[in-house]
mmCIF file of N, CA and C in Angstrom:
data_model
loop_
_atom_site.group_PDB
_atom_site.id
_atom_site.type_symbol
_atom_site.label_atom_id
_atom_site.label_comp_id
_atom_site.label_asym_id
_atom_site.label_seq_id
_atom_site.Cartn_x
_atom_site.Cartn_y
_atom_site.Cartn_z
ATOM 1 N N MET A 146 16.413 -19.401 32.457
ATOM 2 C CA MET A 146 15.161 -18.907 31.950
ATOM 3 C C MET A 146 15.468 -17.849 30.824
ATOM 4 N N MET A 147 14.785 -17.967 29.746
ATOM 5 C CA MET A 147 14.949 -17.004 28.599
ATOM 6 C C MET A 147 14.277 -15.726 28.813
ATOM 7 N N SER A 148 14.891 -14.569 28.371
ATOM 8 C CA SER A 148 14.165 -13.305 28.483
ATOM 9 C C SER A 148 13.094 -13.281 27.370
ATOM 10 N N LYS A 149 12.223 -12.288 27.450
ATOM 11 C CA LYS A 149 11.233 -12.130 26.451
ATOM 12 C C LYS A 149 11.849 -11.883 25.041
ATOM 13 N N LYS A 150 12.973 -11.206 24.973
ATOM 14 C CA LYS A 150 13.676 -10.931 23.712
ATOM 15 C C LYS A 150 14.150 -12.264 23.121
ATOM 16 N N GLU A 151 14.698 -13.086 23.994
ATOM 17 C CA GLU A 151 15.239 -14.396 23.549
ATOM 18 C C GLU A 151 14.151 -15.325 23.067
ATOM 19 N N VAL A 152 12.959 -15.248 23.718
ATOM 20 C CA VAL A 152 11.814 -16.113 23.283
ATOM 21 C C VAL A 152 11.374 -15.602 21.907
ATOM 22 N N MET A 153 11.283 -14.294 21.739
ATOM 23 C CA MET A 153 10.895 -13.706 20.478
ATOM 24 C C MET A 153 11.861 -14.104 19.373
ATOM 25 N N LEU A 154 13.138 -14.029 19.736
ATOM 26 C CA LEU A 154 14.110 -14.372 18.713
ATOM 27 C C LEU A 154 14.011 -15.862 18.350
ATOM 28 N N GLU A 155 13.776 -16.727 19.321
ATOM 29 C CA GLU A 155 13.484 -18.170 19.028
ATOM 30 C C GLU A 155 12.318 -18.318 17.994
ATOM 31 N N THR A 156 11.176 -17.535 18.245
ATOM 32 C CA THR A 156 10.061 -17.603 17.414
ATOM 33 C C THR A 156 10.436 -17.150 16.041
ATOM 34 N N VAL A 157 11.086 -16.053 15.911
ATOM 35 C CA VAL A 157 11.428 -15.487 14.549
ATOM 36 C C VAL A 157 12.320 -16.531 13.854
ATOM 37 N N LEU A 158 13.396 -17.056 14.531
ATOM 38 C CA LEU A 158 14.278 -17.957 13.864
ATOM 39 C C LEU A 158 13.556 -19.300 13.507
ATOM 40 N N ASP A 159 12.614 -19.707 14.262
ATOM 41 C CA ASP A 159 11.768 -20.883 13.942
ATOM 42 C C ASP A 159 11.030 -20.685 12.666
ATOM 43 N N VAL A 160 10.454 -19.520 12.515
ATOM 44 C CA VAL A 160 9.691 -19.203 11.286
ATOM 45 C C VAL A 160 10.606 -19.137 10.143
ATOM 46 N N ILE A 161 11.738 -18.465 10.232
ATOM 47 C CA ILE A 161 12.776 -18.367 9.202
ATOM 48 C C ILE A 161 13.231 -19.730 8.783
ATOM 49 N N ASN A 162 13.564 -20.604 9.788
ATOM 50 C CA ASN A 162 13.984 -21.938 9.526
ATOM 51 C C ASN A 162 12.980 -22.732 8.727
ATOM 52 N N ASN A 163 11.726 -22.607 9.127
ATOM 53 C CA ASN A 163 10.653 -23.372 8.474
ATOM 54 C C ASN A 163 10.441 -22.974 7.027
ATOM 55 N N ILE A 164 10.617 -21.707 6.718
ATOM 56 C CA ILE A 164 10.367 -21.196 5.380
ATOM 57 C C ILE A 164 11.614 -21.361 4.520
ATOM 58 N N LYS A 165 12.865 -21.115 5.043
ATOM 59 C CA LYS A 165 14.024 -21.205 4.271
ATOM 60 C C LYS A 165 14.745 -22.577 4.311
ATOM 61 N N LYS A 166 14.181 -23.409 5.221
ATOM 62 C CA LYS A 166 14.830 -24.731 5.433
ATOM 63 C C LYS A 166 16.272 -24.629 5.932
ATOM 64 N N THR A 167 16.405 -23.702 6.917
ATOM 65 C CA THR A 167 17.785 -23.483 7.451
ATOM 66 C C THR A 167 17.773 -23.935 8.930
ATOM 67 N N GLY A 168 18.858 -23.791 9.625
ATOM 68 C CA GLY A 168 18.946 -24.301 10.959
ATOM 69 C C GLY A 168 19.561 -23.179 11.845
ATOM 70 N N PHE A 169 19.172 -21.939 11.707
ATOM 71 C CA PHE A 169 19.641 -20.880 12.596
ATOM 72 C C PHE A 169 19.253 -21.128 13.987
ATOM 73 N N THR A 170 20.103 -20.869 14.961
ATOM 74 C CA THR A 170 19.877 -20.975 16.371
ATOM 75 C C THR A 170 20.236 -19.665 17.081
ATOM 76 N N ARG A 171 19.778 -19.464 18.277
ATOM 77 C CA ARG A 171 20.107 -18.272 19.118
ATOM 78 C C ARG A 171 21.667 -18.139 19.091
ATOM 79 N N ASP A 172 22.434 -19.283 19.208
ATOM 80 C CA ASP A 172 23.846 -19.260 19.327
ATOM 81 C C ASP A 172 24.520 -18.982 17.980
ATOM 82 N N SER A 173 23.841 -19.157 16.902
ATOM 83 C CA SER A 173 24.524 -19.042 15.595
ATOM 84 C C SER A 173 24.227 -17.714 14.936
ATOM 85 N N VAL A 174 23.435 -16.854 15.640
ATOM 86 C CA VAL A 174 23.110 -15.468 15.017
ATOM 87 C C VAL A 174 23.327 -14.464 16.104
ATOM 88 N N GLU A 175 23.442 -13.266 15.652
ATOM 89 C CA GLU A 175 23.431 -12.107 16.529
ATOM 90 C C GLU A 175 22.151 -11.280 16.219
ATOM 91 N N GLN A 176 21.684 -10.562 17.164
ATOM 92 C CA GLN A 176 20.387 -9.864 16.944
ATOM 93 C C GLN A 176 20.609 -8.667 15.928
ATOM 94 N N ASP A 177 21.877 -8.251 15.709
ATOM 95 C CA ASP A 177 22.027 -7.162 14.738
ATOM 96 C C ASP A 177 22.338 -7.783 13.338
ATOM 97 N N PHE A 178 22.174 -9.063 13.188
ATOM 98 C CA PHE A 178 22.232 -9.646 11.843
ATOM 99 C C PHE A 178 21.259 -9.062 10.920
ATOM 100 N N TYR A 179 21.737 -8.816 9.671
ATOM 101 C CA TYR A 179 20.761 -8.309 8.603
ATOM 102 C C TYR A 179 20.015 -9.538 8.014
ATOM 103 N N LEU A 180 18.656 -9.311 7.888
ATOM 104 C CA LEU A 180 17.836 -10.342 7.366
ATOM 105 C C LEU A 180 18.258 -10.791 5.967
ATOM 106 N N GLY A 181 18.587 -9.810 5.094
ATOM 107 C CA GLY A 181 18.978 -10.091 3.784
ATOM 108 C C GLY A 181 20.409 -10.526 3.654
ATOM 109 N N GLY A 182 21.390 -9.691 4.120
ATOM 110 C CA GLY A 182 22.730 -9.924 3.983
ATOM 111 C C GLY A 182 23.266 -11.086 4.865
ATOM 112 N N ASP A 183 22.886 -11.227 6.108
ATOM 113 C CA ASP A 183 23.427 -12.227 6.913
ATOM 114 C C ASP A 183 22.608 -13.584 6.915
ATOM 115 N N LEU A 184 21.272 -13.473 6.836
ATOM 116 C CA LEU A 184 20.462 -14.632 6.824
ATOM 117 C C LEU A 184 19.970 -15.096 5.502
ATOM 118 N N GLY A 185 20.155 -14.287 4.482
ATOM 119 C CA GLY A 185 19.786 -14.651 3.144
ATOM 120 C C GLY A 185 18.277 -14.633 2.837
ATOM 121 N N VAL A 186 17.577 -13.844 3.576
ATOM 122 C CA VAL A 186 16.083 -13.833 3.382
ATOM 123 C C VAL A 186 15.762 -12.797 2.227
ATOM 124 N N ASP A 187 15.081 -13.268 1.161
ATOM 125 C CA ASP A 187 14.772 -12.359 0.109
ATOM 126 C C ASP A 187 13.374 -11.793 0.390
ATOM 127 N N SER A 188 12.957 -10.886 -0.501
ATOM 128 C CA SER A 188 11.690 -10.159 -0.249
ATOM 129 C C SER A 188 10.477 -11.091 -0.245
ATOM 130 N N LYS A 189 10.440 -12.038 -1.107
ATOM 131 C CA LYS A 189 9.307 -12.957 -1.187
ATOM 132 C C LYS A 189 9.273 -13.807 0.086
ATOM 133 N N GLU A 190 10.412 -14.294 0.505
ATOM 134 C CA GLU A 190 10.426 -15.065 1.794
ATOM 135 C C GLU A 190 10.011 -14.198 2.985
ATOM 136 N N MET A 191 10.445 -12.890 2.941
ATOM 137 C CA MET A 191 10.019 -12.040 4.058
ATOM 138 C C MET A 191 8.574 -11.804 4.197
ATOM 139 N N LEU A 192 7.831 -11.835 2.992
ATOM 140 C CA LEU A 192 6.386 -11.788 3.093
ATOM 141 C C LEU A 192 5.796 -13.002 3.706
ATOM 142 N N GLU A 193 6.311 -14.108 3.436
ATOM 143 C CA GLU A 193 5.912 -15.401 3.980
ATOM 144 C C GLU A 193 6.221 -15.336 5.533
ATOM 145 N N ILE A 194 7.407 -14.917 5.846
ATOM 146 C CA ILE A 194 7.827 -14.835 7.264
ATOM 147 C C ILE A 194 6.867 -13.939 8.090
ATOM 148 N N TRP A 195 6.591 -12.729 7.508
ATOM 149 C CA TRP A 195 5.606 -11.843 8.181
ATOM 150 C C TRP A 195 4.234 -12.456 8.407
ATOM 151 N N TYR A 196 3.739 -13.152 7.336
ATOM 152 C CA TYR A 196 2.457 -13.833 7.462
ATOM 153 C C TYR A 196 2.429 -14.802 8.587
ATOM 154 N N GLU A 197 3.486 -15.668 8.616
ATOM 155 C CA GLU A 197 3.554 -16.686 9.662
ATOM 156 C C GLU A 197 3.719 -16.082 11.004
ATOM 157 N N LEU A 198 4.525 -15.088 11.201
ATOM 158 C CA LEU A 198 4.736 -14.398 12.495
ATOM 159 C C LEU A 198 3.346 -13.843 12.915
ATOM 160 N N GLU A 199 2.590 -13.205 12.005
ATOM 161 C CA GLU A 199 1.313 -12.594 12.490
ATOM 162 C C GLU A 199 0.347 -13.705 12.888
ATOM 163 N N GLN A 200 0.375 -14.815 12.182
ATOM 164 C CA GLN A 200 -0.562 -15.942 12.529
ATOM 165 C C GLN A 200 -0.178 -16.518 13.841
ATOM 166 N N ARG A 201 1.121 -16.788 14.082
ATOM 167 C CA ARG A 201 1.559 -17.376 15.333
ATOM 168 C C ARG A 201 1.346 -16.530 16.524
ATOM 169 N N LEU A 202 1.555 -15.229 16.397
ATOM 170 C CA LEU A 202 1.470 -14.346 17.494
ATOM 171 C C LEU A 202 0.179 -13.653 17.653
ATOM 172 N N ASN A 203 -0.719 -13.944 16.677
ATOM 173 C CA ASN A 203 -2.048 -13.361 16.680
ATOM 174 C C ASN A 203 -2.010 -11.788 16.749
ATOM 175 N N ILE A 204 -1.165 -11.278 15.877
ATOM 176 C CA ILE A 204 -1.087 -9.846 15.748
ATOM 177 C C ILE A 204 -1.242 -9.365 14.332
ATOM 178 N N ARG A 205 -1.403 -8.053 14.127
ATOM 179 C CA ARG A 205 -1.467 -7.540 12.781
ATOM 180 C C ARG A 205 -0.450 -6.430 12.631
ATOM 181 N N VAL A 206 0.393 -6.535 11.706
ATOM 182 C CA VAL A 206 1.421 -5.506 11.474
ATOM 183 C C VAL A 206 1.097 -4.880 10.083
ATOM 184 N N GLN A 207 0.935 -3.547 10.088
ATOM 185 C CA GLN A 207 0.614 -2.862 8.851
ATOM 186 C C GLN A 207 1.877 -2.901 7.939
ATOM 187 N N ASP A 208 1.641 -2.914 6.585
ATOM 188 C CA ASP A 208 2.702 -2.995 5.684
ATOM 189 C C ASP A 208 3.711 -1.811 5.867
ATOM 190 N N ALA A 209 3.208 -0.691 6.217
ATOM 191 C CA ALA A 209 4.072 0.548 6.296
ATOM 192 C C ALA A 209 5.038 0.279 7.515
ATOM 193 N N GLU A 210 4.571 -0.495 8.524
ATOM 194 C CA GLU A 210 5.487 -0.679 9.681
ATOM 195 C C GLU A 210 6.603 -1.692 9.395
ATOM 196 N N LYS A 211 6.362 -2.446 8.351
ATOM 197 C CA LYS A 211 7.367 -3.512 7.992
ATOM 198 C C LYS A 211 8.513 -2.905 7.199
ATOM 199 N N ARG A 212 8.344 -1.802 6.632
ATOM 200 C CA ARG A 212 9.361 -1.125 5.834
ATOM 201 C C ARG A 212 10.531 -0.678 6.732
ATOM 202 N N ASP A 213 11.718 -0.582 6.174
ATOM 203 C CA ASP A 213 12.929 -0.135 6.899
ATOM 204 C C ASP A 213 13.297 -0.921 8.093
ATOM 205 N N LEU A 214 12.928 -2.158 8.090
ATOM 206 C CA LEU A 214 13.354 -3.082 9.122
ATOM 207 C C LEU A 214 14.403 -4.002 8.533
ATOM 208 N N TYR A 215 15.601 -3.902 9.009
ATOM 209 C CA TYR A 215 16.762 -4.623 8.338
ATOM 210 C C TYR A 215 17.308 -5.745 9.165
ATOM 211 N N THR A 216 17.215 -5.633 10.425
ATOM 212 C CA THR A 216 17.922 -6.675 11.295
ATOM 213 C C THR A 216 16.954 -7.462 12.068
ATOM 214 N N LEU A 217 17.378 -8.579 12.625
ATOM 215 C CA LEU A 217 16.552 -9.359 13.546
ATOM 216 C C LEU A 217 16.073 -8.462 14.633
ATOM 217 N N ASP A 218 16.919 -7.649 15.254
ATOM 218 C CA ASP A 218 16.457 -6.820 16.318
ATOM 219 C C ASP A 218 15.371 -5.939 15.962
ATOM 220 N N ASP A 219 15.475 -5.343 14.707
ATOM 221 C CA ASP A 219 14.370 -4.457 14.244
ATOM 222 C C ASP A 219 12.990 -5.222 14.194
ATOM 223 N N VAL A 220 12.958 -6.457 13.796
ATOM 224 C CA VAL A 220 11.804 -7.234 13.654
ATOM 225 C C VAL A 220 11.281 -7.601 15.151
ATOM 226 N N ILE A 221 12.222 -8.009 15.901
ATOM 227 C CA ILE A 221 11.886 -8.365 17.310
ATOM 228 C C ILE A 221 11.264 -7.185 18.065
ATOM 229 N N ASN A 222 11.900 -6.051 17.980
ATOM 230 C CA ASN A 222 11.316 -4.835 18.594
ATOM 231 C C ASN A 222 9.910 -4.496 18.162
ATOM 232 N N LEU A 223 9.673 -4.625 16.869
ATOM 233 C CA LEU A 223 8.331 -4.318 16.393
ATOM 234 C C LEU A 223 7.346 -5.323 16.873
ATOM 235 N N LEU A 224 7.752 -6.588 16.880
ATOM 236 C CA LEU A 224 6.789 -7.641 17.341
ATOM 237 C C LEU A 224 6.447 -7.452 18.737
ATOM 238 N N GLU A 225 7.493 -7.153 19.591
ATOM 239 C CA GLU A 225 7.258 -6.955 21.042
ATOM 240 C C GLU A 225 6.379 -5.797 21.210
ATOM 241 N N SER A 226 6.417 -4.726 20.399
ATOM 242 C CA SER A 226 5.541 -3.581 20.577
ATOM 243 C C SER A 226 4.069 -3.828 20.312
ATOM 244 N N LYS A 227 3.882 -4.963 19.521
ATOM 245 C CA LYS A 227 2.469 -5.360 19.093
ATOM 246 C C LYS A 227 1.825 -6.278 20.120
ATOM 247 N N LEU A 228 2.640 -6.900 20.938
ATOM 248 C CA LEU A 228 2.087 -7.842 21.968
ATOM 249 C C LEU A 228 1.563 -7.079 23.194
ATOM 250 N N VAL A 229 0.429 -7.321 23.687
ATOM 251 C CA VAL A 229 -0.154 -6.645 24.776
ATOM 252 C C VAL A 229 0.258 -7.507 26.001
ATOM 253 N N PRO A 230 0.905 -6.767 26.928
ATOM 254 C CA PRO A 230 1.229 -7.502 28.259
ATOM 255 C C PRO A 230 -0.090 -8.009 28.862
ATOM 256 N N VAL A 231 0.039 -9.201 29.457
ATOM 257 C CA VAL A 231 -1.062 -9.784 30.113
ATOM 258 C C VAL A 231 -1.651 -8.879 31.210
ATOM 259 N N ALA A 232 -0.855 -8.269 31.975
ATOM 260 C CA ALA A 232 -1.370 -7.397 33.037
ATOM 261 C C ALA A 232 -2.164 -6.243 32.470
ATOM 262 N N ALA A 233 -1.903 -5.782 31.235
ATOM 263 C CA ALA A 233 -2.648 -4.718 30.681
ATOM 264 C C ALA A 233 -3.991 -5.085 30.249
ATOM 265 N N THR A 234 -4.305 -6.423 30.056
ATOM 266 C CA THR A 234 -5.635 -6.847 29.695
ATOM 267 C C THR A 234 -6.509 -7.210 30.839
ATOM 268 N N LEU A 235 -5.984 -7.148 32.095
ATOM 269 C CA LEU A 235 -6.770 -7.430 33.297
ATOM 270 C C LEU A 235 -7.604 -6.196 33.731
#
């Protein structure tokens, strides 16, 4: 069974793969990989990636929160902080 972090990594990689037409997998990347340097994501692609992630996860991330995020782990941690645990909504 995958952890929440692994599930989120799968989601982020799926979005990146769809936009960049790449084939990154959990086994081919490390969470400390840099979006630009290691995965080759440019600023325009990152805007598309954020849009798609917000749509898929039904969340809203303010532009200011997206700054200074350089690694997959940075993005995953921010996305996890935006998701409301099911128990909290009951």
